[in-house]
């Protein structure tokens, strides 16, 4: 099984990736982890990426391509994996196609998790954080509520919404996501790899929908 998971930020893609890996023995390939690994192992791309990560800057797309290519081309390439957060753009998808070809690997499927923008914004707006340095506890209105509304359970500080969790920030991220994803979707649809799954329901329900698609694909190629 070799998959790419696509979906908007906050859609539960990371959770699905973890479940898929844990239950099917797949390697989870997330951009953040791969970057950290490359930097730690001081690979050529890792050495170039280090200053960006150190300064908290976005690592350029082409450099991310190099880090991913190294993961497949140096040492033993992953045979069964879930890509989570990569490729993010059409140019990255083209670069990744080439890496797969070089390694004689075919993708099993590209899964697009659909969650509406309004649902994403609603989910994120339920996240609250404690601003006190040294506490930084996080809460969620439905899944992890505080005892007293708006007050940190651990230290009694009034909770805030992080910049990242504000509706206007989330909306701006979604605009970028849609811009990039439209092109990606077209790319993988043309390769007959794209499958769309409703990502709105409970975690296990979404997982079951994903597995149904993968089981349907398994007879074709894996
Ligand atoms: Zn606190």
GROMACS .gro file of N, CA, C and O and ligand atoms in nm, residues 130 132 135-137 152 154-157, ligand 1:
model
   41
  130UNK      N    1  -0.382   2.824   2.699
  130UNK     CA    2  -0.339   2.904   2.813
  130UNK      C    3  -0.215   2.983   2.771
  130UNK      O    4  -0.118   2.926   2.724
  132UNK      N    5  -0.008   3.150   2.958
  132UNK     CA    6   0.097   3.163   3.060
  132UNK      C    7   0.221   3.083   3.023
  132UNK      O    8   0.211   2.961   3.001
  135UNK      N    9   0.301   2.708   3.119
  135UNK     CA   10   0.178   2.627   3.130
  135UNK      C   11   0.138   2.585   2.990
  135UNK      O   12   0.154   2.470   2.952
  136UNK      N   13   0.090   2.683   2.911
  136UNK     CA   14   0.057   2.658   2.770
  136UNK      C   15  -0.038   2.540   2.748
  136UNK      O   16  -0.033   2.475   2.644
  137UNK      N   17  -0.122   2.510   2.848
  137UNK     CA   18  -0.218   2.400   2.834
  137UNK      C   19  -0.315   2.432   2.721
  137UNK      O   20  -0.344   2.549   2.694
  152UNK      N   21  -0.804   2.843   3.264
  152UNK     CA   22  -0.714   2.728   3.261
  152UNK      C   23  -0.729   2.643   3.388
  152UNK      O   24  -0.723   2.696   3.499
  154UNK      N   25  -0.520   2.423   3.501
  154UNK     CA   26  -0.395   2.403   3.574
  154UNK      C   27  -0.351   2.528   3.650
  154UNK      O   28  -0.295   2.517   3.758
  155UNK      N   29  -0.373   2.647   3.593
  155UNK     CA   30  -0.313   2.765   3.657
  155UNK      C   31  -0.410   2.882   3.676
  155UNK      O   32  -0.371   2.985   3.730
  156UNK      N   33  -0.532   2.870   3.630
  156UNK     CA   34  -0.632   2.974   3.655
  156UNK      C   35  -0.623   3.097   3.564
  156UNK      O   36  -0.694   3.194   3.584
  157UNK      N   37  -0.536   3.092   3.462
  157UNK     CA   38  -0.522   3.205   3.368
  157UNK      C   39  -0.639   3.204   3.269
  157UNK      O   40  -0.691   3.098   3.235
  223LIG    ZN1   41  -0.250   2.756   3.236
   0.00000   0.00000   0.00000
